[in-house]
Structures are given as structure tokens and as C-alpha cells.
């Protein structure tokens, strides 16, 4: 035989549930804070590679006016360098995904034009030693 329960004695959250929920919310908040903190950047360089071979290095910190760089890969490519970063401006590749990638400006970002075999990568030099997501 069942007893009638009108919902008066029902608890939605018990004390352990609230404790676990609090820990999850705290970890989430800490993760968002760490994700959006400004990161220390040293001297930023753009490495330009064709078929994996380094053909040019551009110091992004010393750019005062925008300019273009022509790169001859499997297809001709024009790169656009600005004080805000570097991007593919023109490419004769069929899909133009490299041009649509936009400007890259942060250490670790990259852009690639596969049909032209040209790649860009932002690297930071002279950084103070620090712990990152890979080294723990």
C-alpha cells in the first residue's frame, strides 16, 4: 500500500547535492577567469613557410603601416601585414578558406593555404618562463 505524498516533504536538493553544485560552479568560474585573463606576450613574429620551409619572418611589433608580401608557393599568395596582425589577402586557390580565415595576431595562432602550400604562424619570443596548458 502506498502512502499519499502531496509534495510537501519533497526536497529538490539535498545538502550533498548543493555541495557538489557549488564545487562545479566554483571550478567553472575559475576556468572562465583563467581563460579571459590577458596573456603576457613577448616580441611577436609571423613565420611564413612554403612547403614547410621557413621563407620569411616578420616582426609584428615593429609594423607601423600596413604593407603586402607576395609569396610564391604552388599558387601565388599575397599576405597583408598590419599593426594588428597578418592575414592572407589574396590567393588563387579555389575555396579561399585562407582569405576567409581573417587576421591572426596572437601567439600560437596559424593560418594555412593548402593548395598554395603556404602557412603562417604567430610565435612569441623573449617570453618570461611560465607554465602553460601543455606543461601543466
PDB file of C-alpha atoms in Angstrom:
ATOM      1  CA  UNK A   1       0.000   0.000   0.000  1.00  0.00           C
ATOM      2  CA  UNK A   2       1.344   3.421  -0.949  1.00  0.00           C
ATOM      3  CA  UNK A   3       1.208   6.456   1.219  1.00  0.00           C
ATOM      4  CA  UNK A   4      -0.013   9.662  -0.260  1.00  0.00           C
ATOM      5  CA  UNK A   5       2.615  12.330  -0.815  1.00  0.00           C
ATOM      6  CA  UNK A   6       1.333  15.771  -1.672  1.00  0.00           C
ATOM      7  CA  UNK A   7       4.838  17.061  -2.398  1.00  0.00           C
ATOM      8  CA  UNK A   8       5.199  18.776   0.966  1.00  0.00           C
ATOM      9  CA  UNK A   9       8.012  16.510   2.185  1.00  0.00           C
ATOM     10  CA  UNK A  10       9.872  16.506  -1.103  1.00  0.00           C
ATOM     11  CA  UNK A  11      13.342  18.105  -1.320  1.00  0.00           C
ATOM     12  CA  UNK A  12      14.738  19.168  -4.658  1.00  0.00           C
ATOM     13  CA  UNK A  13      18.325  19.416  -3.464  1.00  0.00           C
ATOM     14  CA  UNK A  14      19.912  17.686  -0.547  1.00  0.00           C
ATOM     15  CA  UNK A  15      22.963  19.081   1.273  1.00  0.00           C
ATOM     16  CA  UNK A  16      25.461  16.903  -0.682  1.00  0.00           C
ATOM     17  CA  UNK A  17      23.818  17.991  -3.949  1.00  0.00           C
ATOM     18  CA  UNK A  18      24.273  21.649  -3.045  1.00  0.00           C
ATOM     19  CA  UNK A  19      27.906  20.998  -2.072  1.00  0.00           C
ATOM     20  CA  UNK A  20      28.702  19.305  -5.409  1.00  0.00           C
ATOM     21  CA  UNK A  21      26.861  22.002  -7.349  1.00  0.00           C
ATOM     22  CA  UNK A  22      28.867  24.684  -5.525  1.00  0.00           C
ATOM     23  CA  UNK A  23      32.166  22.989  -6.386  1.00  0.00           C
ATOM     24  CA  UNK A  24      31.175  22.684 -10.046  1.00  0.00           C
ATOM     25  CA  UNK A  25      30.161  26.354 -10.214  1.00  0.00           C
ATOM     26  CA  UNK A  26      33.377  27.438  -8.494  1.00  0.00           C
ATOM     27  CA  UNK A  27      35.525  25.421 -10.930  1.00  0.00           C
ATOM     28  CA  UNK A  28      33.599  26.871 -13.875  1.00  0.00           C
ATOM     29  CA  UNK A  29      34.092  30.421 -12.609  1.00  0.00           C
ATOM     30  CA  UNK A  30      37.833  29.853 -12.099  1.00  0.00           C
ATOM     31  CA  UNK A  31      38.102  28.402 -15.618  1.00  0.00           C
ATOM     32  CA  UNK A  32      36.419  31.439 -17.175  1.00  0.00           C
ATOM     33  CA  UNK A  33      38.655  33.827 -15.243  1.00  0.00           C
ATOM     34  CA  UNK A  34      41.807  31.993 -16.379  1.00  0.00           C
ATOM     35  CA  UNK A  35      40.551  31.800 -19.952  1.00  0.00           C
ATOM     36  CA  UNK A  36      39.955  35.525 -20.306  1.00  0.00           C
ATOM     37  CA  UNK A  37      42.961  36.892 -18.396  1.00  0.00           C
ATOM     38  CA  UNK A  38      45.344  38.818 -20.623  1.00  0.00           C
ATOM     39  CA  UNK A  39      48.346  36.747 -21.526  1.00  0.00           C
ATOM     40  CA  UNK A  40      51.896  38.025 -21.443  1.00  0.00           C
ATOM     41  CA  UNK A  41      53.222  38.469 -24.952  1.00  0.00           C
ATOM     42  CA  UNK A  42      56.828  38.972 -25.869  1.00  0.00           C
ATOM     43  CA  UNK A  43      58.073  40.028 -29.266  1.00  0.00           C
ATOM     44  CA  UNK A  44      55.576  38.638 -31.796  1.00  0.00           C
ATOM     45  CA  UNK A  45      56.780  37.249 -35.103  1.00  0.00           C
ATOM     46  CA  UNK A  46      54.915  35.805 -38.076  1.00  0.00           C
ATOM     47  CA  UNK A  47      56.651  32.811 -39.624  1.00  0.00           C
ATOM     48  CA  UNK A  48      55.876  32.363 -43.309  1.00  0.00           C
ATOM     49  CA  UNK A  49      56.515  28.860 -44.631  1.00  0.00           C
ATOM     50  CA  UNK A  50      56.227  27.331 -48.101  1.00  0.00           C
ATOM     51  CA  UNK A  51      56.177  23.518 -48.221  1.00  0.00           C
ATOM     52  CA  UNK A  52      57.186  23.566 -44.548  1.00  0.00           C
ATOM     53  CA  UNK A  53      60.366  25.568 -45.218  1.00  0.00           C
ATOM     54  CA  UNK A  54      60.708  28.931 -43.461  1.00  0.00           C
ATOM     55  CA  UNK A  55      60.958  31.620 -46.161  1.00  0.00           C
ATOM     56  CA  UNK A  56      60.348  34.797 -44.150  1.00  0.00           C
ATOM     57  CA  UNK A  57      59.906  36.060 -40.606  1.00  0.00           C
ATOM     58  CA  UNK A  58      58.052  39.302 -39.911  1.00  0.00           C
ATOM     59  CA  UNK A  59      58.241  41.192 -36.608  1.00  0.00           C
ATOM     60  CA  UNK A  60      54.649  42.221 -35.866  1.00  0.00           C
ATOM     61  CA  UNK A  61      55.638  44.574 -33.028  1.00  0.00           C
ATOM     62  CA  UNK A  62      57.591  46.838 -35.378  1.00  0.00           C
ATOM     63  CA  UNK A  63      54.839  47.285 -38.000  1.00  0.00           C
ATOM     64  CA  UNK A  64      53.762  50.925 -38.162  1.00  0.00           C
ATOM     65  CA  UNK A  65      51.968  50.975 -41.527  1.00  0.00           C
ATOM     66  CA  UNK A  66      50.207  48.158 -43.413  1.00  0.00           C
ATOM     67  CA  UNK A  67      52.052  46.506 -46.290  1.00  0.00           C
ATOM     68  CA  UNK A  68      51.797  43.456 -48.542  1.00  0.00           C
ATOM     69  CA  UNK A  69      54.098  40.486 -49.075  1.00  0.00           C
ATOM     70  CA  UNK A  70      53.926  38.347 -52.213  1.00  0.00           C
ATOM     71  CA  UNK A  71      54.728  34.670 -51.665  1.00  0.00           C
ATOM     72  CA  UNK A  72      55.259  32.180 -54.471  1.00  0.00           C
ATOM     73  CA  UNK A  73      54.045  28.768 -53.404  1.00  0.00           C
ATOM     74  CA  UNK A  74      52.263  26.275 -55.637  1.00  0.00           C
ATOM     75  CA  UNK A  75      49.862  29.175 -56.260  1.00  0.00           C
ATOM     76  CA  UNK A  76      50.652  32.892 -55.850  1.00  0.00           C
ATOM     77  CA  UNK A  77      49.585  34.329 -52.492  1.00  0.00           C
ATOM     78  CA  UNK A  78      49.515  37.897 -51.166  1.00  0.00           C
ATOM     79  CA  UNK A  79      49.815  38.431 -47.406  1.00  0.00           C
ATOM     80  CA  UNK A  80      48.693  41.611 -45.674  1.00  0.00           C
ATOM     81  CA  UNK A  81      50.672  42.772 -42.632  1.00  0.00           C
ATOM     82  CA  UNK A  82      49.140  45.354 -40.290  1.00  0.00           C
ATOM     83  CA  UNK A  83      49.910  46.553 -36.766  1.00  0.00           C
ATOM     84  CA  UNK A  84      47.039  44.271 -35.644  1.00  0.00           C
ATOM     85  CA  UNK A  85      48.415  41.099 -37.261  1.00  0.00           C
ATOM     86  CA  UNK A  86      48.826  39.260 -40.552  1.00  0.00           C
ATOM     87  CA  UNK A  87      46.412  37.587 -42.951  1.00  0.00           C
ATOM     88  CA  UNK A  88      46.030  36.121 -46.415  1.00  0.00           C
ATOM     89  CA  UNK A  89      44.784  38.966 -48.623  1.00  0.00           C
ATOM     90  CA  UNK A  90      44.674  37.201 -51.985  1.00  0.00           C
ATOM     91  CA  UNK A  91      45.084  33.654 -53.176  1.00  0.00           C
ATOM     92  CA  UNK A  92      44.275  31.851 -56.387  1.00  0.00           C
ATOM     93  CA  UNK A  93      43.107  28.751 -54.520  1.00  0.00           C
ATOM     94  CA  UNK A  94      39.599  27.565 -55.389  1.00  0.00           C
ATOM     95  CA  UNK A  95      37.965  27.671 -51.923  1.00  0.00           C
ATOM     96  CA  UNK A  96      39.669  30.794 -50.473  1.00  0.00           C
ATOM     97  CA  UNK A  97      39.395  29.456 -46.920  1.00  0.00           C
ATOM     98  CA  UNK A  98      42.765  31.024 -46.162  1.00  0.00           C
ATOM     99  CA  UNK A  99      41.495  34.506 -47.108  1.00  0.00           C
ATOM    100  CA  UNK A 100      38.320  33.997 -45.082  1.00  0.00           C
ATOM    101  CA  UNK A 101      40.368  32.977 -42.010  1.00  0.00           C
ATOM    102  CA  UNK A 102      40.980  36.622 -41.194  1.00  0.00           C
ATOM    103  CA  UNK A 103      43.753  38.295 -39.249  1.00  0.00           C
ATOM    104  CA  UNK A 104      45.875  36.264 -36.858  1.00  0.00           C
ATOM    105  CA  UNK A 105      47.634  38.162 -34.111  1.00  0.00           C
ATOM    106  CA  UNK A 106      48.125  36.011 -31.001  1.00  0.00           C
ATOM    107  CA  UNK A 107      50.936  33.646 -30.211  1.00  0.00           C
ATOM    108  CA  UNK A 108      50.067  30.128 -31.338  1.00  0.00           C
ATOM    109  CA  UNK A 109      47.540  31.136 -33.995  1.00  0.00           C
ATOM    110  CA  UNK A 110      48.037  29.889 -37.528  1.00  0.00           C
ATOM    111  CA  UNK A 111      46.528  30.109 -40.997  1.00  0.00           C
ATOM    112  CA  UNK A 112      47.199  27.824 -43.943  1.00  0.00           C
ATOM    113  CA  UNK A 113      46.532  27.854 -47.681  1.00  0.00           C
ATOM    114  CA  UNK A 114      46.800  24.168 -48.537  1.00  0.00           C
ATOM    115  CA  UNK A 115      46.535  24.468 -52.340  1.00  0.00           C
ATOM    116  CA  UNK A 116      49.382  27.005 -52.323  1.00  0.00           C
ATOM    117  CA  UNK A 117      51.328  25.113 -49.606  1.00  0.00           C
ATOM    118  CA  UNK A 118      51.806  28.377 -47.668  1.00  0.00           C
ATOM    119  CA  UNK A 119      51.400  28.610 -43.902  1.00  0.00           C
ATOM    120  CA  UNK A 120      51.508  31.436 -41.364  1.00  0.00           C
ATOM    121  CA  UNK A 121      52.170  31.004 -37.670  1.00  0.00           C
ATOM    122  CA  UNK A 122      52.479  33.575 -34.907  1.00  0.00           C
ATOM    123  CA  UNK A 123      55.267  32.900 -32.437  1.00  0.00           C
ATOM    124  CA  UNK A 124      56.324  34.879 -29.384  1.00  0.00           C
ATOM    125  CA  UNK A 125      59.965  35.267 -28.490  1.00  0.00           C
ATOM    126  CA  UNK A 126      61.533  36.651 -25.317  1.00  0.00           C
ATOM    127  CA  UNK A 127      58.647  35.471 -23.149  1.00  0.00           C
ATOM    128  CA  UNK A 128      59.226  35.112 -19.426  1.00  0.00           C
ATOM    129  CA  UNK A 129      59.188  31.451 -18.387  1.00  0.00           C
ATOM    130  CA  UNK A 130      55.735  30.348 -17.362  1.00  0.00           C
ATOM    131  CA  UNK A 131      53.547  27.303 -17.054  1.00  0.00           C
ATOM    132  CA  UNK A 132      51.091  26.678 -19.858  1.00  0.00           C
ATOM    133  CA  UNK A 133      48.350  24.157 -20.621  1.00  0.00           C
ATOM    134  CA  UNK A 134      50.790  21.652 -22.084  1.00  0.00           C
ATOM    135  CA  UNK A 135      53.465  21.655 -19.391  1.00  0.00           C
ATOM    136  CA  UNK A 136      50.967  21.819 -16.530  1.00  0.00           C
TER     137      UNK A 136
END
